[in-house]
PDB file of C-alpha atoms in Angstrom:
ATOM      1  CA  GLU V   1       3.268  22.432 -11.970  1.00 64.00           C
ATOM      2  CA  ALA V   2       5.054  22.786  -8.655  1.00 79.00           C
ATOM      3  CA  GLY V   3       6.095  19.619  -6.872  1.00 91.00           C
ATOM      4  CA  VAL V   4       5.974  18.881  -3.177  1.00 94.00           C
ATOM      5  CA  THR V   5       7.878  21.584  -1.319  1.00 95.00           C
ATOM      6  CA  GLN V   6       9.221  21.432   2.187  1.00 96.00           C
ATOM      7  CA  PHE V   7      10.493  24.168   4.483  1.00 96.00           C
ATOM      8  CA  PRO V   8      13.079  24.559   5.826  1.00 96.00           C
ATOM      9  CA  SER V   9      15.575  22.412   3.968  1.00 95.00           C
ATOM     10  CA  HIS V  10      17.805  22.274   7.043  1.00 96.00           C
ATOM     11  CA  SER V  11      17.239  23.029  10.698  1.00 97.00           C
ATOM     12  CA  VAL V  12      19.644  22.842  13.605  1.00 97.00           C
ATOM     13  CA  ILE V  13      18.115  23.253  17.043  1.00 97.00           C
ATOM     14  CA  GLU V  14      19.091  22.573  20.615  1.00 97.00           C
ATOM     15  CA  LYS V  15      17.604  19.781  22.653  1.00 97.00           C
ATOM     16  CA  GLY V  16      14.428  20.966  24.319  1.00 97.00           C
ATOM     17  CA  GLN V  17      13.548  23.517  21.680  1.00 97.00           C
ATOM     18  CA  THR V  18      10.566  23.419  19.347  1.00 97.00           C
ATOM     19  CA  VAL V  19      10.723  23.034  15.598  1.00 97.00           C
ATOM     20  CA  THR V  20       7.977  23.186  13.005  1.00 98.00           C
ATOM     21  CA  LEU V  21       8.379  21.631   9.601  1.00 98.00           C
ATOM     22  CA  ARG V  22       6.112  22.581   6.742  1.00 98.00           C
ATOM     23  CA  CYS V  23       4.997  20.681   3.669  1.00 97.00           C
ATOM     24  CA  ASP V  24       3.109  22.033   0.678  1.00 96.00           C
ATOM     25  CA  PRO V  25       1.729  19.135  -1.366  1.00 95.00           C
ATOM     26  CA  ILE V  26       0.996  19.163  -5.059  1.00 94.00           C
ATOM     27  CA  SER V  27      -2.171  21.152  -5.667  1.00 92.00           C
ATOM     28  CA  GLY V  28      -5.240  18.946  -5.697  1.00 89.00           C
ATOM     29  CA  HIS V  29      -3.623  16.012  -3.917  1.00 91.00           C
ATOM     30  CA  ASP V  30      -5.877  14.815  -1.142  1.00 89.00           C
ATOM     31  CA  ASN V  31      -3.331  12.440   0.379  1.00 91.00           C
ATOM     32  CA  LEU V  32      -0.378  13.762   2.330  1.00 94.00           C
ATOM     33  CA  TYR V  33       2.197  11.610   4.089  1.00 95.00           C
ATOM     34  CA  TRP V  34       5.062  12.258   6.462  1.00 97.00           C
ATOM     35  CA  TYR V  35       8.053   9.928   6.603  1.00 97.00           C
ATOM     36  CA  ARG V  36      11.351  10.050   8.489  1.00 97.00           C
ATOM     37  CA  ARG V  37      14.799   8.604   7.900  1.00 95.00           C
ATOM     38  CA  VAL V  38      17.000   8.397  10.953  1.00 93.00           C
ATOM     39  CA  MET V  39      20.775   7.910  10.719  1.00 82.00           C
ATOM     40  CA  GLY V  40      20.905   6.066   7.398  1.00 77.00           C
ATOM     41  CA  LYS V  41      18.250   3.559   8.362  1.00 87.00           C
ATOM     42  CA  GLU V  42      15.091   2.831   6.441  1.00 90.00           C
ATOM     43  CA  ILE V  43      12.588   5.533   5.624  1.00 95.00           C
ATOM     44  CA  LYS V  44       9.738   5.066   8.073  1.00 95.00           C
ATOM     45  CA  PHE V  45       6.126   6.118   7.794  1.00 95.00           C
ATOM     46  CA  LEU V  46       4.877   8.624  10.343  1.00 97.00           C
ATOM     47  CA  LEU V  47       1.340   9.501   9.326  1.00 95.00           C
ATOM     48  CA  HIS V  48      -1.159   9.927   6.510  1.00 93.00           C
ATOM     49  CA  PHE V  49      -3.711  12.678   5.973  1.00 93.00           C
ATOM     50  CA  VAL V  50      -6.685  12.467   3.670  1.00 90.00           C
ATOM     51  CA  LYS V  51      -7.592  16.091   3.157  1.00 91.00           C
ATOM     52  CA  GLU V  52      -7.619  17.499   6.700  1.00 93.00           C
ATOM     53  CA  SER V  53      -8.283  14.198   8.478  1.00 93.00           C
ATOM     54  CA  LYS V  54      -5.675  11.867   9.935  1.00 93.00           C
ATOM     55  CA  GLN V  55      -6.169   8.546   8.180  1.00 91.00           C
ATOM     56  CA  ASP V  56      -3.314   6.714   9.878  1.00 91.00           C
ATOM     57  CA  GLU V  57      -0.957   8.037  12.538  1.00 93.00           C
ATOM     58  CA  SER V  58       0.404   4.699  13.644  1.00 93.00           C
ATOM     59  CA  GLY V  59       3.982   5.696  12.874  1.00 94.00           C
ATOM     60  CA  MET V  60       4.145   8.771  15.086  1.00 95.00           C
ATOM     61  CA  PRO V  61       6.878   8.002  17.630  1.00 92.00           C
ATOM     62  CA  ASN V  62       5.383   9.754  20.666  1.00 92.00           C
ATOM     63  CA  ASN V  63       3.288  12.678  21.808  1.00 93.00           C
ATOM     64  CA  ARG V  64       6.098  15.154  21.256  1.00 96.00           C
ATOM     65  CA  PHE V  65       5.144  15.056  17.592  1.00 97.00           C
ATOM     66  CA  LEU V  66       2.065  16.929  16.394  1.00 97.00           C
ATOM     67  CA  ALA V  67       0.941  17.027  12.778  1.00 97.00           C
ATOM     68  CA  GLU V  68      -1.772  19.244  11.381  1.00 97.00           C
ATOM     69  CA  ARG V  69      -3.287  19.897   8.003  1.00 96.00           C
ATOM     70  CA  THR V  70      -5.708  22.730   8.392  1.00 86.00           C
ATOM     71  CA  GLY V  71      -8.017  23.195   5.435  1.00 87.00           C
ATOM     72  CA  GLY V  72      -6.621  20.182   3.698  1.00 84.00           C
ATOM     73  CA  THR V  73      -3.808  22.081   2.025  1.00 92.00           C
ATOM     74  CA  TYR V  74      -0.355  22.424   3.553  1.00 96.00           C
ATOM     75  CA  SER V  75       0.712  20.439   6.595  1.00 98.00           C
ATOM     76  CA  THR V  76       2.954  21.144   9.556  1.00 98.00           C
ATOM     77  CA  LEU V  77       4.843  18.740  11.754  1.00 98.00           C
ATOM     78  CA  LYS V  78       5.836  20.148  15.130  1.00 98.00           C
ATOM     79  CA  VAL V  79       8.346  18.539  17.448  1.00 97.00           C
ATOM     80  CA  GLN V  80       8.127  19.829  21.000  1.00 96.00           C
ATOM     81  CA  PRO V  81      10.390  19.460  22.876  1.00 96.00           C
ATOM     82  CA  ALA V  82      12.982  18.081  20.488  1.00 96.00           C
ATOM     83  CA  GLU V  83      15.287  15.275  21.616  1.00 96.00           C
ATOM     84  CA  LEU V  84      18.589  14.106  20.163  1.00 96.00           C
ATOM     85  CA  GLU V  85      17.001  10.988  18.663  1.00 95.00           C
ATOM     86  CA  ASP V  86      14.647  13.146  16.591  1.00 96.00           C
ATOM     87  CA  SER V  87      17.512  14.044  14.267  1.00 97.00           C
ATOM     88  CA  GLY V  88      17.038  12.805  10.736  1.00 96.00           C
ATOM     89  CA  VAL V  89      15.526  13.672   7.389  1.00 95.00           C
ATOM     90  CA  TYR V  90      11.786  14.271   7.337  1.00 97.00           C
ATOM     91  CA  PHE V  91      10.104  13.632   4.005  1.00 96.00           C
ATOM     92  CA  CYS V  92       6.678  14.702   2.919  1.00 96.00           C
ATOM     93  CA  ALA V  93       4.811  13.065   0.055  1.00 95.00           C
ATOM     94  CA  SER V  94       1.461  13.575  -1.625  1.00 93.00           C
ATOM     95  CA  SER V  95      -0.743  11.605  -3.977  1.00 90.00           C
ATOM     96  CA  GLN V  96      -4.058  11.917  -5.735  1.00 85.00           C
ATOM     97  CA  GLY V  97      -7.141   9.901  -5.067  1.00 69.00           C
ATOM     98  CA  GLY V  98      -9.637   9.451  -2.339  1.00 53.00           C
ATOM     99  CA  GLY V  99      -9.482   7.910   1.045  1.00 46.00           C
ATOM    100  CA  ARG V 100      -7.688   4.777  -0.030  1.00 49.00           C
ATOM    101  CA  GLY V 101      -4.447   6.586  -0.661  1.00 45.00           C
ATOM    102  CA  GLY V 102      -4.406   7.260  -4.374  1.00 50.00           C
ATOM    103  CA  THR V 103      -1.629   6.159  -6.629  1.00 72.00           C
ATOM    104  CA  GLU V 104       1.951   7.325  -7.088  1.00 80.00           C
ATOM    105  CA  ALA V 105       3.366   9.258  -4.166  1.00 87.00           C
ATOM    106  CA  PHE V 106       5.473  12.313  -5.040  1.00 90.00           C
ATOM    107  CA  PHE V 107       8.108  13.227  -2.500  1.00 93.00           C
ATOM    108  CA  GLY V 108       9.601  16.509  -1.427  1.00 94.00           C
ATOM    109  CA  GLN V 109      13.313  17.099  -0.975  1.00 93.00           C
ATOM    110  CA  GLY V 110      13.080  16.582   2.739  1.00 95.00           C
ATOM    111  CA  THR V 111      13.986  18.617   5.805  1.00 96.00           C
ATOM    112  CA  ARG V 112      17.206  17.658   7.517  1.00 95.00           C
ATOM    113  CA  LEU V 113      16.706  18.156  11.249  1.00 97.00           C
ATOM    114  CA  THR V 114      19.688  18.124  13.569  1.00 97.00           C
ATOM    115  CA  VAL V 115      19.117  18.296  17.312  1.00 97.00           C
ATOM    116  CA  VAL V 116      22.239  19.154  19.305  1.00 97.00           C
TER     117      VAL V 116
ATOM    118  CA  ALA Y   1       2.786  -6.547   8.473  1.00 80.00           C
ATOM    119  CA  GLN Y   2       4.987  -5.872   5.485  1.00 87.00           C
ATOM    120  CA  SER Y   3       8.745  -5.606   5.329  1.00 92.00           C
ATOM    121  CA  VAL Y   4      11.408  -4.969   2.705  1.00 95.00           C
ATOM    122  CA  THR Y   5      14.971  -6.234   2.753  1.00 96.00           C
ATOM    123  CA  GLN Y   6      17.777  -4.678   0.766  1.00 96.00           C
ATOM    124  CA  LEU Y   7      20.785  -6.755   1.726  1.00 91.00           C
ATOM    125  CA  ASP Y   8      23.392  -4.590   0.011  1.00 94.00           C
ATOM    126  CA  SER Y   9      24.005  -1.272   1.703  1.00 94.00           C
ATOM    127  CA  GLN Y  10      26.526  -0.240  -0.924  1.00 96.00           C
ATOM    128  CA  VAL Y  11      27.328  -1.481  -4.420  1.00 97.00           C
ATOM    129  CA  PRO Y  12      30.480  -0.191  -6.124  1.00 97.00           C
ATOM    130  CA  VAL Y  13      30.656  -0.723  -9.871  1.00 97.00           C
ATOM    131  CA  PHE Y  14      32.626   0.569 -12.816  1.00 97.00           C
ATOM    132  CA  GLU Y  15      31.015   2.642 -15.527  1.00 97.00           C
ATOM    133  CA  GLU Y  16      29.412   0.589 -18.336  1.00 97.00           C
ATOM    134  CA  ALA Y  17      29.294  -2.526 -16.172  1.00 98.00           C
ATOM    135  CA  PRO Y  18      25.983  -4.257 -15.389  1.00 97.00           C
ATOM    136  CA  VAL Y  19      24.440  -3.949 -11.952  1.00 98.00           C
ATOM    137  CA  GLU Y  20      21.743  -5.640  -9.901  1.00 97.00           C
ATOM    138  CA  LEU Y  21      20.316  -4.187  -6.708  1.00 98.00           C
ATOM    139  CA  ARG Y  22      18.463  -6.772  -4.699  1.00 97.00           C
ATOM    140  CA  CYS Y  23      15.107  -6.351  -3.011  1.00 97.00           C
ATOM    141  CA  ASN Y  24      13.028  -8.945  -1.202  1.00 97.00           C
ATOM    142  CA  TYR Y  25       9.737  -8.282   0.489  1.00 95.00           C
ATOM    143  CA  SER Y  26       7.416  -9.964   2.924  1.00 92.00           C
ATOM    144  CA  SER Y  27       3.667  -9.525   2.923  1.00 86.00           C
ATOM    145  CA  SER Y  28       0.557 -11.522   3.702  1.00 81.00           C
ATOM    146  CA  VAL Y  29      -1.502  -9.594   1.162  1.00 82.00           C
ATOM    147  CA  SER Y  30      -1.151  -8.561  -2.460  1.00 82.00           C
ATOM    148  CA  VAL Y  31       1.286  -5.724  -2.934  1.00 85.00           C
ATOM    149  CA  TYR Y  32       2.446  -3.020  -5.252  1.00 89.00           C
ATOM    150  CA  LEU Y  33       6.216  -2.560  -5.550  1.00 92.00           C
ATOM    151  CA  PHE Y  34       8.331   0.495  -6.214  1.00 93.00           C
ATOM    152  CA  TRP Y  35      11.894   1.606  -6.674  1.00 96.00           C
ATOM    153  CA  TYR Y  36      12.706   5.172  -5.635  1.00 95.00           C
ATOM    154  CA  VAL Y  37      16.009   6.933  -6.281  1.00 96.00           C
ATOM    155  CA  GLN Y  38      17.628   9.767  -4.367  1.00 94.00           C
ATOM    156  CA  TYR Y  39      20.380  11.591  -6.224  1.00 93.00           C
ATOM    157  CA  PRO Y  40      22.840  13.635  -4.144  1.00 88.00           C
ATOM    158  CA  ASN Y  41      21.183  16.675  -2.576  1.00 83.00           C
ATOM    159  CA  GLN Y  42      17.804  15.866  -4.088  1.00 87.00           C
ATOM    160  CA  GLY Y  43      14.530  14.364  -2.928  1.00 87.00           C
ATOM    161  CA  LEU Y  44      13.111  10.925  -3.623  1.00 91.00           C
ATOM    162  CA  GLN Y  45      12.008  10.252  -7.180  1.00 92.00           C
ATOM    163  CA  LEU Y  46       9.986   7.319  -8.428  1.00 92.00           C
ATOM    164  CA  LEU Y  47      12.121   5.202 -10.736  1.00 94.00           C
ATOM    165  CA  LEU Y  48       9.657   2.459 -11.637  1.00 93.00           C
ATOM    166  CA  LYS Y  49       6.697   0.577 -10.244  1.00 91.00           C
ATOM    167  CA  TYR Y  50       4.865  -2.720 -10.484  1.00 90.00           C
ATOM    168  CA  LEU Y  51       1.101  -2.557 -10.015  1.00 85.00           C
ATOM    169  CA  SER Y  52      -0.208  -5.367 -12.205  1.00 82.00           C
ATOM    170  CA  GLY Y  53       0.210  -6.927 -15.639  1.00 84.00           C
ATOM    171  CA  SER Y  54       3.652  -7.652 -17.025  1.00 86.00           C
ATOM    172  CA  THR Y  55       6.059  -8.627 -14.299  1.00 88.00           C
ATOM    173  CA  LEU Y  56       8.914  -6.820 -16.049  1.00 90.00           C
ATOM    174  CA  VAL Y  57       8.813  -3.061 -15.697  1.00 91.00           C
ATOM    175  CA  GLU Y  58      11.194  -0.511 -17.135  1.00 89.00           C
ATOM    176  CA  SER Y  59      12.261   3.052 -16.412  1.00 90.00           C
ATOM    177  CA  ILE Y  60      13.032   5.750 -18.950  1.00 85.00           C
ATOM    178  CA  ASN Y  61      16.739   5.702 -18.130  1.00 89.00           C
ATOM    179  CA  GLY Y  62      17.414   2.037 -18.775  1.00 94.00           C
ATOM    180  CA  PHE Y  63      16.676   0.398 -15.436  1.00 96.00           C
ATOM    181  CA  GLU Y  64      14.338  -2.564 -15.204  1.00 96.00           C
ATOM    182  CA  ALA Y  65      12.895  -4.651 -12.397  1.00 97.00           C
ATOM    183  CA  GLU Y  66      11.098  -7.967 -12.407  1.00 94.00           C
ATOM    184  CA  PHE Y  67       8.381  -8.921  -9.968  1.00 93.00           C
ATOM    185  CA  ASN Y  68       8.864 -12.522  -8.872  1.00 93.00           C
ATOM    186  CA  LYS Y  69       5.986 -13.572  -6.666  1.00 90.00           C
ATOM    187  CA  SER Y  70       7.321 -17.026  -5.848  1.00 92.00           C
ATOM    188  CA  GLN Y  71      10.625 -15.614  -4.659  1.00 92.00           C
ATOM    189  CA  THR Y  72       9.038 -12.432  -3.245  1.00 94.00           C
ATOM    190  CA  SER Y  73      11.644 -10.359  -5.019  1.00 95.00           C
ATOM    191  CA  PHE Y  74      11.770  -7.171  -7.075  1.00 97.00           C
ATOM    192  CA  HIS Y  75      15.419  -6.825  -8.071  1.00 97.00           C
ATOM    193  CA  LEU Y  76      16.562  -3.761  -9.995  1.00 97.00           C
ATOM    194  CA  ARG Y  77      18.923  -4.185 -12.941  1.00 97.00           C
ATOM    195  CA  LYS Y  78      20.714  -2.119 -15.515  1.00 97.00           C
ATOM    196  CA  PRO Y  79      22.906  -3.662 -18.234  1.00 97.00           C
ATOM    197  CA  SER Y  80      25.316  -0.716 -18.419  1.00 97.00           C
ATOM    198  CA  VAL Y  81      25.554   1.972 -15.745  1.00 97.00           C
ATOM    199  CA  HIS Y  82      26.672   5.581 -16.089  1.00 97.00           C
ATOM    200  CA  ILE Y  83      28.418   7.872 -13.657  1.00 96.00           C
ATOM    201  CA  SER Y  84      25.151   9.782 -13.373  1.00 95.00           C
ATOM    202  CA  ASP Y  85      23.442   6.699 -11.905  1.00 97.00           C
ATOM    203  CA  THR Y  86      25.366   7.245  -8.674  1.00 97.00           C
ATOM    204  CA  ALA Y  87      22.613   7.605  -6.095  1.00 97.00           C
ATOM    205  CA  GLU Y  88      20.817   5.804  -3.303  1.00 96.00           C
ATOM    206  CA  TYR Y  89      18.079   3.422  -4.371  1.00 97.00           C
ATOM    207  CA  PHE Y  90      15.140   2.450  -2.190  1.00 97.00           C
ATOM    208  CA  CYS Y  91      12.792  -0.460  -2.703  1.00 97.00           C
ATOM    209  CA  ALA Y  92       9.308   0.019  -1.269  1.00 94.00           C
ATOM    210  CA  VAL Y  93       6.047  -1.896  -0.973  1.00 92.00           C
ATOM    211  CA  THR Y  94       2.479  -0.943  -0.284  1.00 88.00           C
ATOM    212  CA  ASN Y  95      -0.737  -2.887  -0.154  1.00 81.00           C
ATOM    213  CA  THR Y  96      -3.159  -2.619  -3.023  1.00 71.00           C
ATOM    214  CA  GLY Y  97      -5.075   0.038  -1.108  1.00 67.00           C
ATOM    215  CA  PHE Y  98      -2.157   2.437  -1.656  1.00 67.00           C
ATOM    216  CA  GLN Y  99      -1.718   3.249   1.969  1.00 75.00           C
ATOM    217  CA  LYS Y 100       1.659   3.832   3.527  1.00 87.00           C
ATOM    218  CA  LEU Y 101       4.864   2.799   1.808  1.00 91.00           C
ATOM    219  CA  VAL Y 102       7.209   0.435   3.608  1.00 93.00           C
ATOM    220  CA  PHE Y 103      10.810   1.042   2.563  1.00 95.00           C
ATOM    221  CA  GLY Y 104      13.989  -0.962   2.647  1.00 95.00           C
ATOM    222  CA  THR Y 105      17.160   0.477   4.139  1.00 95.00           C
ATOM    223  CA  GLY Y 106      18.435   1.648   0.755  1.00 96.00           C
ATOM    224  CA  THR Y 107      21.377   0.669  -1.456  1.00 97.00           C
ATOM    225  CA  ARG Y 108      23.999   3.213  -2.344  1.00 97.00           C
ATOM    226  CA  LEU Y 109      25.178   2.691  -5.935  1.00 97.00           C
ATOM    227  CA  LEU Y 110      28.645   4.076  -6.526  1.00 97.00           C
ATOM    228  CA  VAL Y 111      29.680   4.236 -10.175  1.00 97.00           C
ATOM    229  CA  SER Y 112      33.313   5.017 -10.879  1.00 97.00           C
ATOM    230  CA  PRO Y 113      35.121   5.636 -14.178  1.00 95.00           C
TER     231      PRO Y 113
END
């Protein structure tokens, strides 16, 4: 069974450009999470989908970030326009279960975003 | 609100020596606790977890952690480390509704021969 996959693994963009990160969760997992680690600090929660609905988006830093999960399968996280402080590693995770978040979260390898 | 503190950013240790990575948490509600590991150039992997029952939990590769409610700790230990244990270790907490994980800042374990 395939794990959580993220594309691209690395992305280098200029300030002001747009970048879209993609996450394919484990098949059948209703819960999908985005997290971010900036400059060696703690891994911080961004948002949580249950199927196609946003359950919790309290961690989204500002309106330059837009997450979608059309059809309840894969998810995209768009940053537009990107700023220098958006650099970091973006992790996606998925878990089984219903609206309460399921159980063990399985993580992808992350996308390393560098804004120059 | 919940928080996790990992006081040691880096722990150097010689191969076959014992190691303890410290984790303390703060929460006003009941929690589940996790240790995740990130090996070089890989994603996060679950190492072990405490949900309920025995306060001592073990991983398949010899690590163990003990949930101590009175001290709000979940320290990770291994009696004899290997070179291959070199990685970054993250302690995390979630409420019993399995919502978002709250992570510590990570501890980099450096095992040398």
